[in-house]
Amino acid sequence: MIDDAKDTSTMEEGVNRVKFSEGNDGKGEDSDKTFSRRSFGLMKSQYQSVRHDISFKSKKFETKTLPMDVQRVYKQLKEDHGEEYALIWVFSMRTAVELHRGWHMPLLTSKILQQIKDKFKMRMTWNLGMVKLIFRVEDGEFELQRKIPFDYDSEY
């Protein structure tokens, strides 16, 4: 036990001892290799997805890129119900518009909107036609209309 303490005190700061099993030689022997923390971090990061490198807490959605009418509704919803509710409403409306643009299936889009509405307890209604979409928020206090032309080049 004293030898273990002696071994760790003689190791250089920032160096870790890592065991790797060598499968190339067929013997199945374990070999010790010493890596610095920095090189170990680089090796570890090559096996991780991009999601590990992105800090989601520091990123915010830029609402200034939204159309002016959506910004107006967003600001009012943010004042009344908070930022999270307002962003959920914006994202659900944008999702419905893009689903309708790509698939032109009002029943499918309506069903997905209903699931979003139920999950997040939103107060919104919609009327989805083949070309015209109408979204109402807060019992008709706000109404946004979108015309979505049929995209003949969209693929299924």
PDB file of C-alpha atoms in Angstrom:
ATOM      1  CA  MET A   1       0.000   0.000   0.000  1.00  0.00           C
ATOM      2  CA  ILE A   2       2.932   2.321   0.678  1.00  0.00           C
ATOM      3  CA  ASP A   3       4.345   1.407  -2.754  1.00  0.00           C
ATOM      4  CA  ASP A   4       1.121   2.600  -4.433  1.00  0.00           C
ATOM      5  CA  ALA A   5       1.407   5.979  -2.747  1.00  0.00           C
ATOM      6  CA  LYS A   6       5.035   6.192  -3.808  1.00  0.00           C
ATOM      7  CA  ASP A   7       4.146   5.413  -7.438  1.00  0.00           C
ATOM      8  CA  THR A   8       1.505   8.150  -7.634  1.00  0.00           C
ATOM      9  CA  SER A   9       3.784  10.746  -6.070  1.00  0.00           C
ATOM     10  CA  THR A  10       6.509  10.113  -8.645  1.00  0.00           C
ATOM     11  CA  MET A  11       4.120  10.433 -11.582  1.00  0.00           C
ATOM     12  CA  GLU A  12       4.254  13.695 -13.473  1.00  0.00           C
ATOM     13  CA  GLU A  13       1.339  16.096 -12.912  1.00  0.00           C
ATOM     14  CA  GLY A  14      -1.254  15.767 -15.675  1.00  0.00           C
ATOM     15  CA  VAL A  15      -0.244  12.249 -16.697  1.00  0.00           C
ATOM     16  CA  ASN A  16      -2.645   9.328 -16.420  1.00  0.00           C
ATOM     17  CA  ARG A  17      -1.867   5.642 -16.714  1.00  0.00           C
ATOM     18  CA  VAL A  18      -4.410   3.937 -18.971  1.00  0.00           C
ATOM     19  CA  LYS A  19      -4.691   0.219 -19.728  1.00  0.00           C
ATOM     20  CA  PHE A  20      -5.487  -0.795 -23.269  1.00  0.00           C
ATOM     21  CA  SER A  21      -6.005  -4.317 -24.452  1.00  0.00           C
ATOM     22  CA  GLU A  22      -4.092  -5.002 -27.610  1.00  0.00           C
ATOM     23  CA  GLY A  23      -6.256  -7.089 -29.898  1.00  0.00           C
ATOM     24  CA  ASN A  24      -3.950  -6.962 -32.914  1.00  0.00           C
ATOM     25  CA  ASP A  25      -1.433  -9.566 -31.831  1.00  0.00           C
ATOM     26  CA  GLY A  26      -4.047 -12.165 -30.920  1.00  0.00           C
ATOM     27  CA  LYS A  27      -2.498 -12.847 -27.511  1.00  0.00           C
ATOM     28  CA  GLY A  28      -5.011 -10.714 -25.657  1.00  0.00           C
ATOM     29  CA  GLU A  29      -2.348  -9.233 -23.360  1.00  0.00           C
ATOM     30  CA  ASP A  30      -2.920  -5.928 -21.662  1.00  0.00           C
ATOM     31  CA  SER A  31      -0.245  -3.308 -22.061  1.00  0.00           C
ATOM     32  CA  ASP A  32       0.282  -0.127 -20.073  1.00  0.00           C
ATOM     33  CA  LYS A  33       0.691   3.121 -21.959  1.00  0.00           C
ATOM     34  CA  THR A  34       1.121   6.533 -20.418  1.00  0.00           C
ATOM     35  CA  PHE A  35      -0.793   9.454 -21.913  1.00  0.00           C
ATOM     36  CA  SER A  36      -1.060  13.033 -20.834  1.00  0.00           C
ATOM     37  CA  ARG A  37      -4.517  14.311 -19.977  1.00  0.00           C
ATOM     38  CA  ARG A  38      -4.485  16.462 -23.083  1.00  0.00           C
ATOM     39  CA  SER A  39      -3.738  13.618 -25.473  1.00  0.00           C
ATOM     40  CA  PHE A  40      -6.231  11.402 -23.646  1.00  0.00           C
ATOM     41  CA  GLY A  41      -8.866  14.116 -24.093  1.00  0.00           C
ATOM     42  CA  LEU A  42      -8.106  14.298 -27.823  1.00  0.00           C
ATOM     43  CA  MET A  43      -8.309  10.537 -28.137  1.00  0.00           C
ATOM     44  CA  LYS A  44     -11.569  10.468 -26.176  1.00  0.00           C
ATOM     45  CA  SER A  45     -13.111  13.250 -28.250  1.00  0.00           C
ATOM     46  CA  GLN A  46     -12.594  11.416 -31.532  1.00  0.00           C
ATOM     47  CA  TYR A  47     -15.090   8.782 -30.371  1.00  0.00           C
ATOM     48  CA  GLN A  48     -17.738  11.232 -29.180  1.00  0.00           C
ATOM     49  CA  SER A  49     -20.411  12.918 -31.222  1.00  0.00           C
ATOM     50  CA  VAL A  50     -20.586  16.631 -31.895  1.00  0.00           C
ATOM     51  CA  ARG A  51     -23.318  16.936 -29.239  1.00  0.00           C
ATOM     52  CA  HIS A  52     -20.643  16.592 -26.508  1.00  0.00           C
ATOM     53  CA  ASP A  53     -18.824  19.684 -27.765  1.00  0.00           C
ATOM     54  CA  ILE A  54     -21.834  22.024 -27.876  1.00  0.00           C
ATOM     55  CA  SER A  55     -22.922  23.801 -24.746  1.00  0.00           C
ATOM     56  CA  PHE A  56     -26.694  24.144 -25.072  1.00  0.00           C
ATOM     57  CA  LYS A  57     -27.024  26.430 -22.068  1.00  0.00           C
ATOM     58  CA  SER A  58     -25.086  29.233 -23.732  1.00  0.00           C
ATOM     59  CA  LYS A  59     -26.940  29.156 -27.061  1.00  0.00           C
ATOM     60  CA  LYS A  60     -30.140  31.137 -27.472  1.00  0.00           C
ATOM     61  CA  PHE A  61     -32.513  31.323 -30.396  1.00  0.00           C
ATOM     62  CA  GLU A  62     -32.229  34.648 -32.176  1.00  0.00           C
ATOM     63  CA  THR A  63     -35.794  35.961 -32.372  1.00  0.00           C
ATOM     64  CA  LYS A  64     -34.783  38.931 -34.531  1.00  0.00           C
ATOM     65  CA  THR A  65     -34.587  36.582 -37.515  1.00  0.00           C
ATOM     66  CA  LEU A  66     -38.344  35.917 -37.302  1.00  0.00           C
ATOM     67  CA  PRO A  67     -40.867  37.800 -39.457  1.00  0.00           C
ATOM     68  CA  MET A  68     -42.237  40.984 -37.885  1.00  0.00           C
ATOM     69  CA  ASP A  69     -45.719  39.601 -37.174  1.00  0.00           C
ATOM     70  CA  VAL A  70     -44.261  36.551 -35.393  1.00  0.00           C
ATOM     71  CA  GLN A  71     -41.938  38.829 -33.395  1.00  0.00           C
ATOM     72  CA  ARG A  72     -44.951  40.863 -32.256  1.00  0.00           C
ATOM     73  CA  VAL A  73     -46.771  37.741 -31.052  1.00  0.00           C
ATOM     74  CA  TYR A  74     -43.568  36.369 -29.479  1.00  0.00           C
ATOM     75  CA  LYS A  75     -43.004  39.548 -27.463  1.00  0.00           C
ATOM     76  CA  GLN A  76     -46.569  39.581 -26.149  1.00  0.00           C
ATOM     77  CA  LEU A  77     -46.506  35.874 -25.242  1.00  0.00           C
ATOM     78  CA  LYS A  78     -43.142  36.327 -23.543  1.00  0.00           C
ATOM     79  CA  GLU A  79     -44.546  39.130 -21.380  1.00  0.00           C
ATOM     80  CA  ASP A  80     -47.706  37.201 -20.506  1.00  0.00           C
ATOM     81  CA  HIS A  81     -46.472  33.608 -20.112  1.00  0.00           C
ATOM     82  CA  GLY A  82     -42.677  33.600 -20.195  1.00  0.00           C
ATOM     83  CA  GLU A  83     -39.997  32.979 -22.772  1.00  0.00           C
ATOM     84  CA  GLU A  84     -40.298  29.187 -22.857  1.00  0.00           C
ATOM     85  CA  TYR A  85     -44.017  29.259 -23.720  1.00  0.00           C
ATOM     86  CA  ALA A  86     -43.448  31.896 -26.407  1.00  0.00           C
ATOM     87  CA  LEU A  87     -40.618  29.912 -28.007  1.00  0.00           C
ATOM     88  CA  ILE A  88     -42.674  26.702 -27.970  1.00  0.00           C
ATOM     89  CA  TRP A  89     -45.446  28.531 -29.771  1.00  0.00           C
ATOM     90  CA  VAL A  90     -43.046  29.941 -32.380  1.00  0.00           C
ATOM     91  CA  PHE A  91     -41.425  26.558 -32.977  1.00  0.00           C
ATOM     92  CA  SER A  92     -44.762  24.757 -33.242  1.00  0.00           C
ATOM     93  CA  MET A  93     -46.019  27.267 -35.798  1.00  0.00           C
ATOM     94  CA  ARG A  94     -42.809  27.044 -37.824  1.00  0.00           C
ATOM     95  CA  THR A  95     -42.920  23.240 -37.648  1.00  0.00           C
ATOM     96  CA  ALA A  96     -46.483  23.216 -38.964  1.00  0.00           C
ATOM     97  CA  VAL A  97     -45.612  25.569 -41.828  1.00  0.00           C
ATOM     98  CA  GLU A  98     -42.614  23.477 -42.885  1.00  0.00           C
ATOM     99  CA  LEU A  99     -44.508  20.184 -42.559  1.00  0.00           C
ATOM    100  CA  HIS A 100     -47.286  21.588 -44.679  1.00  0.00           C
ATOM    101  CA  ARG A 101     -44.803  22.983 -47.217  1.00  0.00           C
ATOM    102  CA  GLY A 102     -43.087  19.611 -47.597  1.00  0.00           C
ATOM    103  CA  TRP A 103     -46.014  17.192 -47.426  1.00  0.00           C
ATOM    104  CA  HIS A 104     -49.245  19.159 -48.032  1.00  0.00           C
ATOM    105  CA  MET A 105     -51.140  16.866 -45.682  1.00  0.00           C
ATOM    106  CA  PRO A 106     -53.361  19.002 -43.426  1.00  0.00           C
ATOM    107  CA  LEU A 107     -54.541  15.993 -41.407  1.00  0.00           C
ATOM    108  CA  LEU A 108     -50.998  14.899 -40.562  1.00  0.00           C
ATOM    109  CA  THR A 109     -49.935  18.459 -39.706  1.00  0.00           C
ATOM    110  CA  SER A 110     -53.056  18.954 -37.578  1.00  0.00           C
ATOM    111  CA  LYS A 111     -52.435  15.728 -35.676  1.00  0.00           C
ATOM    112  CA  ILE A 112     -48.825  16.709 -34.911  1.00  0.00           C
ATOM    113  CA  LEU A 113     -49.936  20.193 -33.816  1.00  0.00           C
ATOM    114  CA  GLN A 114     -52.545  18.636 -31.530  1.00  0.00           C
ATOM    115  CA  GLN A 115     -49.884  16.457 -29.890  1.00  0.00           C
ATOM    116  CA  ILE A 116     -47.642  19.505 -29.343  1.00  0.00           C
ATOM    117  CA  LYS A 117     -50.590  21.478 -27.963  1.00  0.00           C
ATOM    118  CA  ASP A 118     -51.526  18.697 -25.538  1.00  0.00           C
ATOM    119  CA  LYS A 119     -47.981  18.053 -24.368  1.00  0.00           C
ATOM    120  CA  PHE A 120     -47.122  21.694 -23.631  1.00  0.00           C
ATOM    121  CA  LYS A 121     -50.661  22.771 -22.605  1.00  0.00           C
ATOM    122  CA  MET A 122     -50.775  25.535 -25.191  1.00  0.00           C
ATOM    123  CA  ARG A 123     -53.732  27.759 -25.920  1.00  0.00           C
ATOM    124  CA  MET A 124     -53.789  27.866 -29.691  1.00  0.00           C
ATOM    125  CA  THR A 125     -56.060  26.859 -32.545  1.00  0.00           C
ATOM    126  CA  TRP A 126     -55.456  26.488 -36.250  1.00  0.00           C
ATOM    127  CA  ASN A 127     -57.216  26.119 -39.535  1.00  0.00           C
ATOM    128  CA  LEU A 128     -55.175  24.277 -42.136  1.00  0.00           C
ATOM    129  CA  GLY A 129     -56.294  24.500 -45.728  1.00  0.00           C
ATOM    130  CA  MET A 130     -54.449  23.231 -48.756  1.00  0.00           C
ATOM    131  CA  VAL A 131     -52.821  26.603 -49.417  1.00  0.00           C
ATOM    132  CA  LYS A 132     -53.748  28.881 -46.502  1.00  0.00           C
ATOM    133  CA  LEU A 133     -52.811  28.238 -42.855  1.00  0.00           C
ATOM    134  CA  ILE A 134     -54.337  30.251 -40.017  1.00  0.00           C
ATOM    135  CA  PHE A 135     -52.963  30.158 -36.453  1.00  0.00           C
ATOM    136  CA  ARG A 136     -54.813  31.719 -33.521  1.00  0.00           C
ATOM    137  CA  VAL A 137     -53.299  32.277 -30.096  1.00  0.00           C
ATOM    138  CA  GLU A 138     -54.856  33.146 -26.740  1.00  0.00           C
ATOM    139  CA  ASP A 139     -58.513  32.719 -27.763  1.00  0.00           C
ATOM    140  CA  GLY A 140     -58.146  34.672 -30.983  1.00  0.00           C
ATOM    141  CA  GLU A 141     -56.228  37.611 -29.528  1.00  0.00           C
ATOM    142  CA  PHE A 142     -53.583  37.064 -32.210  1.00  0.00           C
ATOM    143  CA  GLU A 143     -54.092  35.547 -35.638  1.00  0.00           C
ATOM    144  CA  LEU A 144     -51.344  34.780 -38.132  1.00  0.00           C
ATOM    145  CA  GLN A 145     -52.058  33.706 -41.696  1.00  0.00           C
ATOM    146  CA  ARG A 146     -49.628  32.011 -44.040  1.00  0.00           C
ATOM    147  CA  LYS A 147     -50.013  31.116 -47.698  1.00  0.00           C
ATOM    148  CA  ILE A 148     -48.010  28.036 -48.561  1.00  0.00           C
ATOM    149  CA  PRO A 149     -47.782  27.398 -52.305  1.00  0.00           C
ATOM    150  CA  PHE A 150     -47.648  23.807 -53.442  1.00  0.00           C
ATOM    151  CA  ASP A 151     -44.063  22.698 -54.000  1.00  0.00           C
ATOM    152  CA  TYR A 152     -44.024  20.437 -57.025  1.00  0.00           C
ATOM    153  CA  ASP A 153     -40.351  19.611 -56.497  1.00  0.00           C
ATOM    154  CA  SER A 154     -40.692  18.297 -52.941  1.00  0.00           C
ATOM    155  CA  GLU A 155     -39.798  14.659 -52.434  1.00  0.00           C
ATOM    156  CA  TYR A 156     -41.442  12.218 -50.092  1.00  0.00           C
TER     157      TYR A 156
END
